[in-house]
C-alpha positions as a printed NumPy array, in Angstrom:
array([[  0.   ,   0.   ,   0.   ],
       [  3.068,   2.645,   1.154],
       [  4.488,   1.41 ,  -2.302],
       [  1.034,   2.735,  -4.234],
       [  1.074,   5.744,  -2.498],
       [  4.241,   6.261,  -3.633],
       [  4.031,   5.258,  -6.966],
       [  0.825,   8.14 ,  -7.433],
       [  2.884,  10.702,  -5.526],
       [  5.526,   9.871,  -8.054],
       [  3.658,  10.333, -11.001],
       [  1.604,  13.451,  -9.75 ],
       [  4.699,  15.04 ,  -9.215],
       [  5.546,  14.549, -12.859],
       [  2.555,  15.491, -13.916],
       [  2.9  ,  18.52 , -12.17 ],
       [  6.427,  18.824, -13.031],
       [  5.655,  18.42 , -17.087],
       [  2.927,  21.135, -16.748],
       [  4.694,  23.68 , -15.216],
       [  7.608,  23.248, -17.929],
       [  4.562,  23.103, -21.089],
       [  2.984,  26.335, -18.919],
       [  6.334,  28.324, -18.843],
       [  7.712,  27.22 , -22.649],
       [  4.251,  28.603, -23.503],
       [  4.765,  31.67 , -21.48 ],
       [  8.257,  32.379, -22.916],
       [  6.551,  32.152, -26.777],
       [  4.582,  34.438, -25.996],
       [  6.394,  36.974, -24.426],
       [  8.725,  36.45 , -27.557],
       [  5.868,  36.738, -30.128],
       [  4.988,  40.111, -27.605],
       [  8.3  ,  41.341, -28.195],
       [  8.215,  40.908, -31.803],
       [  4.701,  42.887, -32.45 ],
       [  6.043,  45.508, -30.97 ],
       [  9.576,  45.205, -32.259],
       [  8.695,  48.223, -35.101],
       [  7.948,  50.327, -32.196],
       [ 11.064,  52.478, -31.818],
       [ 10.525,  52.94 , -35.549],
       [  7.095,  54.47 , -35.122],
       [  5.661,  50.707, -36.56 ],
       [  2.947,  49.84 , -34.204],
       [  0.317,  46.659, -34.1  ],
       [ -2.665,  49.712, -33.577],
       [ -3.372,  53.249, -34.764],
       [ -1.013,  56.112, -33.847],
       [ -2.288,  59.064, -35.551],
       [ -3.409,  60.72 , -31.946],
       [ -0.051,  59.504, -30.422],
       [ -1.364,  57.469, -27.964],
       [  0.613,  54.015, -29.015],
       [  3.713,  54.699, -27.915],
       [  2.002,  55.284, -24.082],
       [ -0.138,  51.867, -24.783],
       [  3.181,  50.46 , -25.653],
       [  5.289,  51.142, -22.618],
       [  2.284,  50.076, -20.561],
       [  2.023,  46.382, -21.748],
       [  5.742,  46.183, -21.984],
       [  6.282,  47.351, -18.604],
       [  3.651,  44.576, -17.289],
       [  3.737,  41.257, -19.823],
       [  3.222,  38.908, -17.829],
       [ -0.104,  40.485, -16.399],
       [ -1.169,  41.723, -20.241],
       [ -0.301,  38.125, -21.606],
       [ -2.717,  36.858, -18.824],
       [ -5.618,  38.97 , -19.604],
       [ -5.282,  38.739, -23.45 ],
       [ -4.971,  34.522, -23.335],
       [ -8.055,  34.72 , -20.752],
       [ -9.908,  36.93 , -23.541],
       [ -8.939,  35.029, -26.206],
       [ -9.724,  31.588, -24.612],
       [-13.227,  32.496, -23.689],
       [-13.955,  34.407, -27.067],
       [-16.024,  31.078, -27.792],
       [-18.061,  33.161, -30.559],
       [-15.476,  34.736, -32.567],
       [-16.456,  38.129, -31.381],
       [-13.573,  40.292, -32.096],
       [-13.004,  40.124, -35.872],
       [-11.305,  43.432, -37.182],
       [-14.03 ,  44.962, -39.688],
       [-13.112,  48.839, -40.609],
       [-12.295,  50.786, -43.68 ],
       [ -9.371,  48.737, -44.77 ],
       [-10.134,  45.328, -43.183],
       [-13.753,  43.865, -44.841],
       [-16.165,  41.085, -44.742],
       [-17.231,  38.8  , -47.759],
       [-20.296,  39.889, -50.154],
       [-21.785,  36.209, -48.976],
       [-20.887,  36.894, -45.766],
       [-23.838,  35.91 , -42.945],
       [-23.598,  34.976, -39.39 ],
       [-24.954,  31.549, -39.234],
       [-26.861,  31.991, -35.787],
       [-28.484,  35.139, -36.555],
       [-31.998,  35.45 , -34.511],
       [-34.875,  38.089, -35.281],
       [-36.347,  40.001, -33.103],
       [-39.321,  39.62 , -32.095],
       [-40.19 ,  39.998, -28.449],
       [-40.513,  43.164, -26.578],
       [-40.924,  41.448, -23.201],
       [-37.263,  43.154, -22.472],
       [-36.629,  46.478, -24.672],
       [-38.197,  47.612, -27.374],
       [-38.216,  48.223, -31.287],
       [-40.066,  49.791, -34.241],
       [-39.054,  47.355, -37.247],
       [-39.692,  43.692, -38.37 ],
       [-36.387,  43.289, -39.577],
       [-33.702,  43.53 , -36.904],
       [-31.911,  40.321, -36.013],
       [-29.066,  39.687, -33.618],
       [-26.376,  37.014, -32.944],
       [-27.735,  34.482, -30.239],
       [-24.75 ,  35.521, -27.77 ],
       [-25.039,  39.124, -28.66 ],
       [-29.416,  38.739, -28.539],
       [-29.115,  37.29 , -24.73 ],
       [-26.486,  40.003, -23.844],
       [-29.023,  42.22 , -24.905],
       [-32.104,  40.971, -23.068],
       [-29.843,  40.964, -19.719],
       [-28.713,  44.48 , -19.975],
       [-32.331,  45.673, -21.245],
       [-33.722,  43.801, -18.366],
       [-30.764,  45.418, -15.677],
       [-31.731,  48.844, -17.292],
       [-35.629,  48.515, -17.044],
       [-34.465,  47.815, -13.217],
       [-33.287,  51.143, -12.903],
       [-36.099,  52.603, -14.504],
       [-35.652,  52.891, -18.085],
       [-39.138,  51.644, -19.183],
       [-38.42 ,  52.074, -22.584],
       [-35.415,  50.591, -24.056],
       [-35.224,  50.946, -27.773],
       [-33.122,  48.99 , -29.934],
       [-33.355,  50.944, -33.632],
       [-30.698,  48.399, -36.257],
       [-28.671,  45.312, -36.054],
       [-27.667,  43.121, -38.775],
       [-26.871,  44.413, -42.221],
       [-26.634,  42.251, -44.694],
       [-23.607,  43.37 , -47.396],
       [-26.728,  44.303, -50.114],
       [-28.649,  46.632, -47.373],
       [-24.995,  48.411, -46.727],
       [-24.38 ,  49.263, -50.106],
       [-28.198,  50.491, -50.533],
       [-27.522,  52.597, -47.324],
       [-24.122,  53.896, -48.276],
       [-25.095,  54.656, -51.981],
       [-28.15 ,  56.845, -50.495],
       [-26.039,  58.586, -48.177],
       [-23.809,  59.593, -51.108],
       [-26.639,  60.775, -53.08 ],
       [-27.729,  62.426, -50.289],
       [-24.471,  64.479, -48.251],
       [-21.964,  63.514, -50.985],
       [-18.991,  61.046, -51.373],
       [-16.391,  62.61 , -48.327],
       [-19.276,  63.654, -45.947],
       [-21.141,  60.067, -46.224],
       [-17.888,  58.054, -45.722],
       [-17.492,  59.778, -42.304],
       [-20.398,  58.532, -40.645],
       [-21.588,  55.279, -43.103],
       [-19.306,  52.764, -43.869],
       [-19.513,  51.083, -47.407],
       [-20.692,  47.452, -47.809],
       [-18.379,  44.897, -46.535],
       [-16.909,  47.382, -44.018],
       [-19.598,  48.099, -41.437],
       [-19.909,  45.823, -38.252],
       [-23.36 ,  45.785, -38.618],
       [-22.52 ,  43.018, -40.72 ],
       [-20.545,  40.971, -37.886],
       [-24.599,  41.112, -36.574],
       [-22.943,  41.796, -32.942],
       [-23.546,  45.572, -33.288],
       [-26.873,  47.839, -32.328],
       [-27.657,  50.965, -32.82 ],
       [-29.622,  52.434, -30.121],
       [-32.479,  55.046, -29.396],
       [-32.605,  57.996, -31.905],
       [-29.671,  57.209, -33.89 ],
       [-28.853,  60.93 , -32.632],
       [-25.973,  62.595, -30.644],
       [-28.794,  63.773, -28.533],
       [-29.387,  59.974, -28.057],
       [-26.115,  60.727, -25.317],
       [-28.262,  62.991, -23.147],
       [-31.201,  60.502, -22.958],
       [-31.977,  58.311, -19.621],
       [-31.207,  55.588, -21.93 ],
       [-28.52 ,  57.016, -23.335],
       [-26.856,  58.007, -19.929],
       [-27.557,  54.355, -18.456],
       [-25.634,  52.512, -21.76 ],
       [-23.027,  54.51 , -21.49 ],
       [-22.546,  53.767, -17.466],
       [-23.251,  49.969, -17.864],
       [-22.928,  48.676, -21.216],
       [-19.383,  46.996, -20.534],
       [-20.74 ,  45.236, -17.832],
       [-22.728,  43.073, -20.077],
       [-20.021,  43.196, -22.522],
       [-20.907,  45.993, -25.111],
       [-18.188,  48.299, -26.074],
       [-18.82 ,  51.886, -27.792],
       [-17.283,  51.339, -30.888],
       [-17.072,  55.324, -32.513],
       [-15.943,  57.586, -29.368],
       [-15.827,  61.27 , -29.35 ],
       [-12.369,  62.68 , -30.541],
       [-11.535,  59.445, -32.074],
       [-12.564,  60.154, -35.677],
       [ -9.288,  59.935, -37.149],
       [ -8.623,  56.669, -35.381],
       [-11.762,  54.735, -35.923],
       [-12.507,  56.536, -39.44 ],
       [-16.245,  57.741, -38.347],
       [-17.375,  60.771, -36.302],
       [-18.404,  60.146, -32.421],
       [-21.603,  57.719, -32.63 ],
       [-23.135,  57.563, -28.856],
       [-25.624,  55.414, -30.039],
       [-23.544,  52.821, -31.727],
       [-22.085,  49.558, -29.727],
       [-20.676,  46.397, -30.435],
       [-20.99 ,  42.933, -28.462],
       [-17.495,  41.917, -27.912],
       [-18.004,  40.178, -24.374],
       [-16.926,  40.882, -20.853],
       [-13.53 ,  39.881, -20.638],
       [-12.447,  41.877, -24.045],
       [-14.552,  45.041, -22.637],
       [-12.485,  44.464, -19.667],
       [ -9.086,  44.334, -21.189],
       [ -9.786,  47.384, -23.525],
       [-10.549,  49.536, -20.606],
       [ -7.304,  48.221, -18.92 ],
       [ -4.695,  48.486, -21.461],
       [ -6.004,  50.191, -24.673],
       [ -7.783,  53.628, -23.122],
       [-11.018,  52.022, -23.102],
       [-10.395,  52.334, -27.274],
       [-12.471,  49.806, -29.086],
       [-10.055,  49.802, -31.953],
       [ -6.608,  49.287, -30.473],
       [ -7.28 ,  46.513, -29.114],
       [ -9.207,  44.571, -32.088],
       [ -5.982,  45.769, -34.345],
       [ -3.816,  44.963, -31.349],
       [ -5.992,  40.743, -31.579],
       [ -5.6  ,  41.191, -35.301],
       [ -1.801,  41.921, -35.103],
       [ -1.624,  38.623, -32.398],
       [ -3.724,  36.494, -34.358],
       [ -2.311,  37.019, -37.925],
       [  1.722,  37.02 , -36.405],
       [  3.683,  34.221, -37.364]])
């Protein structure tokens, strides 16, 4: 019996042993392939938009703490279950044919509410949405509006070709994105309320903007950031990228939807 118990002590301690060496050759990859994303740095080359000069502060932070960013961006990445944080912008697009394959309509206003028979959600993003309309009707905000969702790549280029028509080609591209471009495609992103700035100033507006990350909805167009994301400041426009990844962009990327899906983008694509 002594012999057993000494045989399993043996091989747990191996076991353990082997893990801890996989665990810290993993650990030492990574902080290489770190070190190599940002290798262009001192050369102004940087795996996220500089053009407000806020990499080279985003830099030093991560590479000042590793270990602790290389933890939060494996835990993100190893509970992004739904492929949430694809990189859709002005020069990174989606497929003519491209449709997310759990797409849901909408069609019960038991937890916020809409005008249209058309909208349709992602099931992950759909339930995030019922929980924070639900959480928000809580705190009083009876009437929780929900006015687009998915675009398919044909509605976009409807949309974008009317907006041209209508404010001309530079205006339009500042505020519309063209077809294959927009996230509304990724069917993870709503537009809520008026579709106004003054949407910011609402109850609704004022509670999103408080609690939205908490239910894993990131603002993807913030004020100032025009030259960064490519469209003016939309306060009613937010993406379903999940808790962790809302958490990590608040933590190292200046609460910047952007740098951090470049920054996965940059990770993901790296040899």
């Amino acid at each position: 019996m002594k012999s057993l118990k000494k045989i399993c002590l043996l091989c747990f301690t191996i076991f353990c042993f082997m893990n801890m060496s996989i665990f810290a050759k993993s650990e030492s990859e990574d902080m290489a392939k770190l070190d190599r994303i940002f290798s262009g740095a001192k050369n102004g080359n940087y795996p996220f938009t500089n053009v407000l000069g806020e990499a080279p502060e985003i830099t030093d932070f991560i590479l000042k703490n590793k270990s602790a960013f290389l933890a939060d961006l494996n835990y993100v990445l190893e509970n992004d279950t739904d492929d949430l944080l694809t990189l859709v912008d002005k020069t990174h697009s989606l497929d003519a044919d491209f449709k997310p394959s759990d797409l849901v309509p909408l069609t019960d206003k038991t937890h916020y509410n809409f005008y249209r028979n058309d909208l349709s959600l992602r099931v992950p993003a759909e339930k995030s949405l019922s929980q924070m309309a639900d959480a928000a009707r809580a705190d009083g905000i009876t009437n929780f509006v929900v006015s687009s969702t998915f675009r398919s790549y044909d509605y976009q280029k409807g949309l974008f070709e009317r907006y041209v028509k209508q404010d001309g080609l530079e205006l339009a591209e500042r505020y519309s994105a063209r077809p294959g471009k927009s996230q509304h495609q990724l069917g993870t992103a709503v537009d809520f309320g008026s579709i106004t700035d003054d949407f910011a100033e609402t109850r609704q507006g004022r509670w999103v903007y408080a609690n939205a990350a908490k239910y894993g909805w990131s603002l993807s167009f913030p004020k100032g950031y025009e030259p960064v994301t490519g469209y003016m400041w939309e306060c009613w426009h937010f993406r379903y990228i999940g808790v962790p990844a809302c958490r990590m962009q608040e933590k190292w990327f200046k609460n910047v939807q952007q740098y951090m899906i470049e920054f996965i983008y940059a990770w993901q694509t790296s040899d």
